[in-house]
Structure formats: C-alpha cells, structure tokens
Amino acid sequence: MVLDREIARDQGRLAGIAAAESLGAIDEAAADARRLEIRPSTVAAMPKEVHKLWNRWLSSSGNAGGQEIFACSCEEVTRAEVSELQPPRYLRWESEQMSRRNLQTQLKDNPVNPNQIKRLTRAGTGICQGRQCREQVAMILSDQSDLDLSEVPLMTYRAPVRPLPLNVMWPDDEPESVRNEWPKWFSPTSKVLG
C-alpha cells in the first residue's frame, strides 16, 4: 500500500468536486475545470464513472484468471458457468436442451435479468446471499449484453437477508392456554382424545 498525502489530498478534492456536482452546486463544466486544476495525471488516471472502474476490474480479473475464476465463491460458480448458463458442477446435472443455451441466447429471448441467472446457475444463492457476487454477475451481464452497467438491475437478495428472531416477526407471546395445550396438538392421539 502506498501512503502518499498528495494522492490522498487530490482524491479528497476530487470527491468534494463530485459531491458538489451531484448536488447541483456546480455544473459539469465547472467540475471538469476544477478537476484539471488538481493534477492532470491524477485526473487522467481515474475513470469519471465508477462503472468504468468496475469494468476495468472485470477485465483485469479475467485476464489474470480466465473464465474459471469464481463469480460466486459460495456456490463455486465460475464466470464461464454464468456465461454458459450452466448449473454448478457439484449438481452433476446435464441436459442436451440446456447445453444449447447460453447467456447470448438468453439475452435474445429476454431482457437482462440477474435473478434468472441466479435461478439457472445458483450464483448468488450461497451463504453470503449474493452480497459478494451480485455486482460481478451484473458486470458479466453488462459485458456480454453490451448494456451499460447502470442499466443492468442487481439481483435481489434472498429473504430474509439476515436471520431474524421470531419475536421480531410476531412480538406477542402466545396465550397461556396455547402454551399448556401445545403438546396435545401434535400428539398422535390428539384427534381421539380431543
């Protein structure tokens, strides 16, 4: 990690300019002029949009590890399996009909939908509930569909997103009579003894 107070200062100023621009305090031309005042090399090295940075990351990770990098670590779904719409290997499920389908044929038939990809590949259904992979799946969809990343919806989280205690969903305790009669309800003789 490089610790450089000049870079930190420049990045702080860039963040301030971006905040002012997004809040409408300055227009785009003024924001661009202020960015150039900072240091041209710093500004040129940074993408204007975060999605461009994400796309560079996707390209770099693909170049480093190819299509066998996990898009979803929890379910061990590779980028190739997302592109080919294949279920995870551990299911050992093969279908001639599905082998003719891939992300390109899916995109011709339907609009881009990460939730459909989740159902077909299990990417995003693991223990993290998509918190680690939903952006990467969206980037893969954006890359292969030629849509801007901002146009690709993120897959939804699996509900409940976090475990909930039952008293949050139903804050009232059961009546005393229910508590006392509870064992009878599930007894094999409950219908007979009433």
GROMACS .gro file of C-alpha atoms in nm:
model
  194
    1MET     CA    1   0.000   0.000   0.000
    2VAL     CA    2   0.138   0.338  -0.097
    3LEU     CA    3   0.080   0.614   0.155
    4ASP     CA    4   0.106   0.949  -0.019
    5ARG     CA    5  -0.057   1.255   0.131
    6GLU     CA    6  -0.059   1.429  -0.209
    7ILE     CA    7  -0.265   1.149  -0.364
    8ALA     CA    8  -0.497   1.144  -0.061
    9ARG     CA    9  -0.544   1.521  -0.082
   10ASP     CA   10  -0.615   1.503  -0.456
   11GLN     CA   11  -0.864   1.223  -0.410
   12GLY     CA   12  -1.036   1.415  -0.130
   13ARG     CA   13  -1.067   1.720  -0.352
   14LEU     CA   14  -1.199   1.506  -0.637
   15ALA     CA   15  -1.459   1.355  -0.402
   16GLY     CA   16  -1.564   1.704  -0.293
   17ILE     CA   17  -1.599   1.819  -0.654
   18ALA     CA   18  -1.804   1.510  -0.739
   19ALA     CA   19  -2.030   1.571  -0.437
   20ALA     CA   20  -2.080   1.937  -0.531
   21GLU     CA   21  -2.159   1.839  -0.889
   22SER     CA   22  -2.406   1.567  -0.790
   23LEU     CA   23  -2.585   1.806  -0.553
   24GLY     CA   24  -2.610   2.071  -0.825
   25ALA     CA   25  -2.384   2.324  -0.650
   26ILE     CA   26  -2.162   2.340  -0.960
   27ASP     CA   27  -2.228   2.241  -1.319
   28GLU     CA   28  -2.037   1.981  -1.522
   29ALA     CA   29  -1.811   2.236  -1.695
   30ALA     CA   30  -1.707   2.393  -1.365
   31ALA     CA   31  -1.648   2.049  -1.215
   32ASP     CA   32  -1.429   1.949  -1.510
   33ALA     CA   33  -1.230   2.274  -1.480
   34ARG     CA   34  -1.174   2.218  -1.107
   35ARG     CA   35  -1.066   1.860  -1.169
   36LEU     CA   36  -0.800   1.983  -1.411
   37GLU     CA   37  -0.670   2.231  -1.151
   38ILE     CA   38  -0.581   1.946  -0.919
   39ARG     CA   39  -0.326   1.749  -1.115
   40PRO     CA   40  -0.382   1.630  -1.470
   41SER     CA   41  -0.207   1.298  -1.412
   42THR     CA   42  -0.431   1.215  -1.115
   43VAL     CA   43  -0.749   1.304  -1.302
   44ALA     CA   44  -0.649   1.121  -1.620
   45ALA     CA   45  -0.578   0.802  -1.426
   46MET     CA   46  -0.923   0.797  -1.265
   47PRO     CA   47  -1.237   0.700  -1.457
   48LYS     CA   48  -1.523   0.950  -1.448
   49GLU     CA   49  -1.771   0.681  -1.354
   50VAL     CA   50  -1.734   0.405  -1.100
   51HIS     CA   51  -1.872   0.157  -1.352
   52LYS     CA   52  -1.574   0.213  -1.578
   53LEU     CA   53  -1.352   0.122  -1.285
   54TRP     CA   54  -1.561  -0.192  -1.224
   55ASN     CA   55  -1.532  -0.285  -1.591
   56ARG     CA   56  -1.155  -0.244  -1.573
   57TRP     CA   57  -1.154  -0.471  -1.268
   58LEU     CA   58  -1.363  -0.734  -1.451
   59SER     CA   59  -1.130  -0.723  -1.749
   60SER     CA   60  -0.820  -0.746  -1.529
   61SER     CA   61  -0.951  -1.037  -1.324
   62GLY     CA   62  -1.050  -1.215  -1.644
   63ASN     CA   63  -0.703  -1.163  -1.789
   64ALA     CA   64  -0.542  -1.287  -1.469
   65GLY     CA   65  -0.752  -1.599  -1.414
   66GLY     CA   66  -0.963  -1.653  -1.722
   67GLN     CA   67  -1.317  -1.782  -1.720
   68GLU     CA   68  -1.252  -2.032  -1.442
   69ILE     CA   69  -1.246  -1.764  -1.172
   70PHE     CA   70  -1.543  -1.799  -0.939
   71ALA     CA   71  -1.812  -1.540  -1.000
   72CYS     CA   72  -1.984  -1.681  -0.689
   73SER     CA   73  -1.742  -1.823  -0.434
   74CYS     CA   74  -2.010  -1.963  -0.202
   75GLU     CA   75  -2.168  -2.181  -0.470
   76GLU     CA   76  -1.843  -2.220  -0.668
   77VAL     CA   77  -1.999  -2.089  -0.989
   78THR     CA   78  -1.735  -1.981  -1.239
   79ARG     CA   79  -1.759  -1.692  -1.481
   80ALA     CA   80  -1.778  -1.948  -1.762
   81GLU     CA   81  -2.079  -2.116  -1.597
   82VAL     CA   82  -2.254  -1.780  -1.570
   83SER     CA   83  -2.182  -1.711  -1.939
   84GLU     CA   84  -2.291  -2.061  -2.043
   85LEU     CA   85  -2.589  -2.068  -1.802
   86GLN     CA   86  -2.475  -2.399  -1.661
   87PRO     CA   87  -2.573  -2.528  -1.319
   88PRO     CA   88  -2.286  -2.580  -1.075
   89ARG     CA   89  -2.067  -2.884  -1.132
   90TYR     CA   90  -2.149  -3.040  -0.796
   91LEU     CA   91  -2.508  -3.100  -0.912
   92ARG     CA   92  -2.379  -3.321  -1.196
   93TRP     CA   93  -2.683  -3.219  -1.398
   94GLU     CA   94  -2.663  -3.226  -1.775
   95SER     CA   95  -2.927  -3.153  -2.034
   96GLU     CA   96  -2.893  -3.151  -2.410
   97GLN     CA   97  -3.153  -2.877  -2.431
   98MET     CA   98  -2.973  -2.657  -2.177
   99SER     CA   99  -2.634  -2.720  -2.337
  100ARG     CA  100  -2.761  -2.535  -2.646
  101ARG     CA  101  -2.849  -2.233  -2.433
  102ASN     CA  102  -2.606  -1.972  -2.311
  103LEU     CA  103  -2.615  -1.613  -2.199
  104GLN     CA  104  -2.630  -1.484  -2.557
  105THR     CA  105  -2.937  -1.693  -2.645
  106GLN     CA  106  -3.099  -1.595  -2.315
  107LEU     CA  107  -3.040  -1.226  -2.387
  108LYS     CA  108  -3.201  -1.260  -2.732
  109ASP     CA  109  -3.516  -1.408  -2.576
  110ASN     CA  110  -3.549  -1.195  -2.262
  111PRO     CA  111  -3.430  -0.868  -2.117
  112VAL     CA  112  -3.127  -0.883  -1.891
  113ASN     CA  113  -3.233  -1.030  -1.558
  114PRO     CA  114  -2.976  -1.130  -1.296
  115ASN     CA  115  -3.244  -1.314  -1.096
  116GLN     CA  116  -3.294  -1.550  -1.390
  117ILE     CA  117  -2.919  -1.611  -1.396
  118LYS     CA  118  -2.934  -1.682  -1.023
  119ARG     CA  119  -3.202  -1.947  -1.075
  120LEU     CA  120  -3.017  -2.116  -1.361
  121THR     CA  121  -2.664  -2.112  -1.218
  122ARG     CA  122  -2.714  -2.073  -0.839
  123ALA     CA  123  -2.480  -1.771  -0.843
  124GLY     CA  124  -2.600  -1.552  -0.558
  125THR     CA  125  -2.778  -1.825  -0.359
  126GLY     CA  126  -2.494  -1.914  -0.124
  127ILE     CA  127  -2.436  -1.829   0.237
  128CYS     CA  128  -2.350  -1.465   0.161
  129GLN     CA  129  -2.687  -1.435  -0.014
  130GLY     CA  130  -2.535  -1.252  -0.309
  131ARG     CA  131  -2.354  -0.986  -0.109
  132GLN     CA  132  -2.019  -1.079  -0.265
  133CYS     CA  133  -2.116  -1.174  -0.619
  134ARG     CA  134  -2.421  -0.980  -0.733
  135GLU     CA  135  -2.213  -0.690  -0.867
  136GLN     CA  136  -1.982  -0.931  -1.051
  137VAL     CA  137  -2.278  -1.112  -1.210
  138ALA     CA  138  -2.417  -0.774  -1.317
  139MET     CA  139  -2.077  -0.683  -1.467
  140ILE     CA  140  -2.068  -1.010  -1.663
  141LEU     CA  141  -2.420  -0.944  -1.793
  142SER     CA  142  -2.326  -0.588  -1.886
  143ASP     CA  143  -2.012  -0.704  -2.063
  144GLN     CA  144  -2.187  -0.972  -2.267
  145SER     CA  145  -2.505  -0.780  -2.344
  146ASP     CA  146  -2.335  -0.454  -2.447
  147LEU     CA  147  -2.555  -0.268  -2.199
  148ASP     CA  148  -2.416  -0.003  -1.971
  149LEU     CA  149  -2.372  -0.142  -1.621
  150SER     CA  150  -2.612   0.121  -1.484
  151GLU     CA  151  -2.888  -0.036  -1.699
  152VAL     CA  152  -2.843  -0.387  -1.554
  153PRO     CA  153  -3.051  -0.438  -1.241
  154LEU     CA  154  -2.881  -0.601  -0.945
  155MET     CA  155  -3.009  -0.941  -0.839
  156THR     CA  156  -3.229  -0.937  -0.533
  157TYR     CA  157  -3.112  -1.072  -0.203
  158ARG     CA  158  -3.252  -1.395  -0.069
  159ALA     CA  159  -3.507  -1.329   0.204
  160PRO     CA  160  -3.467  -1.291   0.491
  161VAL     CA  161  -3.145  -1.109   0.425
  162ARG     CA  162  -3.033  -1.177   0.781
  163PRO     CA  163  -3.166  -1.428   1.034
  164LEU     CA  164  -3.445  -1.279   1.243
  165PRO     CA  165  -3.563  -1.380   1.587
  166LEU     CA  166  -3.926  -1.490   1.580
  167ASN     CA  167  -4.029  -1.220   1.826
  168VAL     CA  168  -3.942  -0.959   1.561
  169MET     CA  169  -4.194  -1.109   1.319
  170TRP     CA  170  -4.455  -1.169   1.591
  171PRO     CA  171  -4.385  -0.965   1.902
  172ASP     CA  172  -4.674  -1.103   2.109
  173ASP     CA  173  -4.626  -1.412   2.322
  174GLU     CA  174  -4.879  -1.692   2.286
  175PRO     CA  175  -5.158  -1.713   2.546
  176GLU     CA  176  -5.107  -1.938   2.848
  177SER     CA  177  -5.374  -2.181   2.723
  178VAL     CA  178  -5.188  -2.234   2.395
  179ARG     CA  179  -4.862  -2.295   2.580
  180ASN     CA  180  -5.028  -2.552   2.810
  181GLU     CA  181  -5.211  -2.734   2.529
  182TRP     CA  182  -4.922  -2.728   2.280
  183PRO     CA  183  -4.808  -3.091   2.324
  184LYS     CA  184  -5.160  -3.220   2.260
  185TRP     CA  185  -5.181  -3.055   1.919
  186PHE     CA  186  -4.901  -3.265   1.778
  187SER     CA  187  -4.973  -3.584   1.967
  188PRO     CA  188  -5.083  -3.890   1.762
  189THR     CA  189  -5.382  -3.922   1.996
  190SER     CA  190  -5.495  -3.559   1.966
  191LYS     CA  191  -5.784  -3.645   1.732
  192VAL     CA  192  -5.901  -3.927   1.961
  193LEU     CA  193  -5.872  -3.760   2.300
  194GLY     CA  194  -5.968  -3.413   2.182
   0.00000   0.00000   0.00000
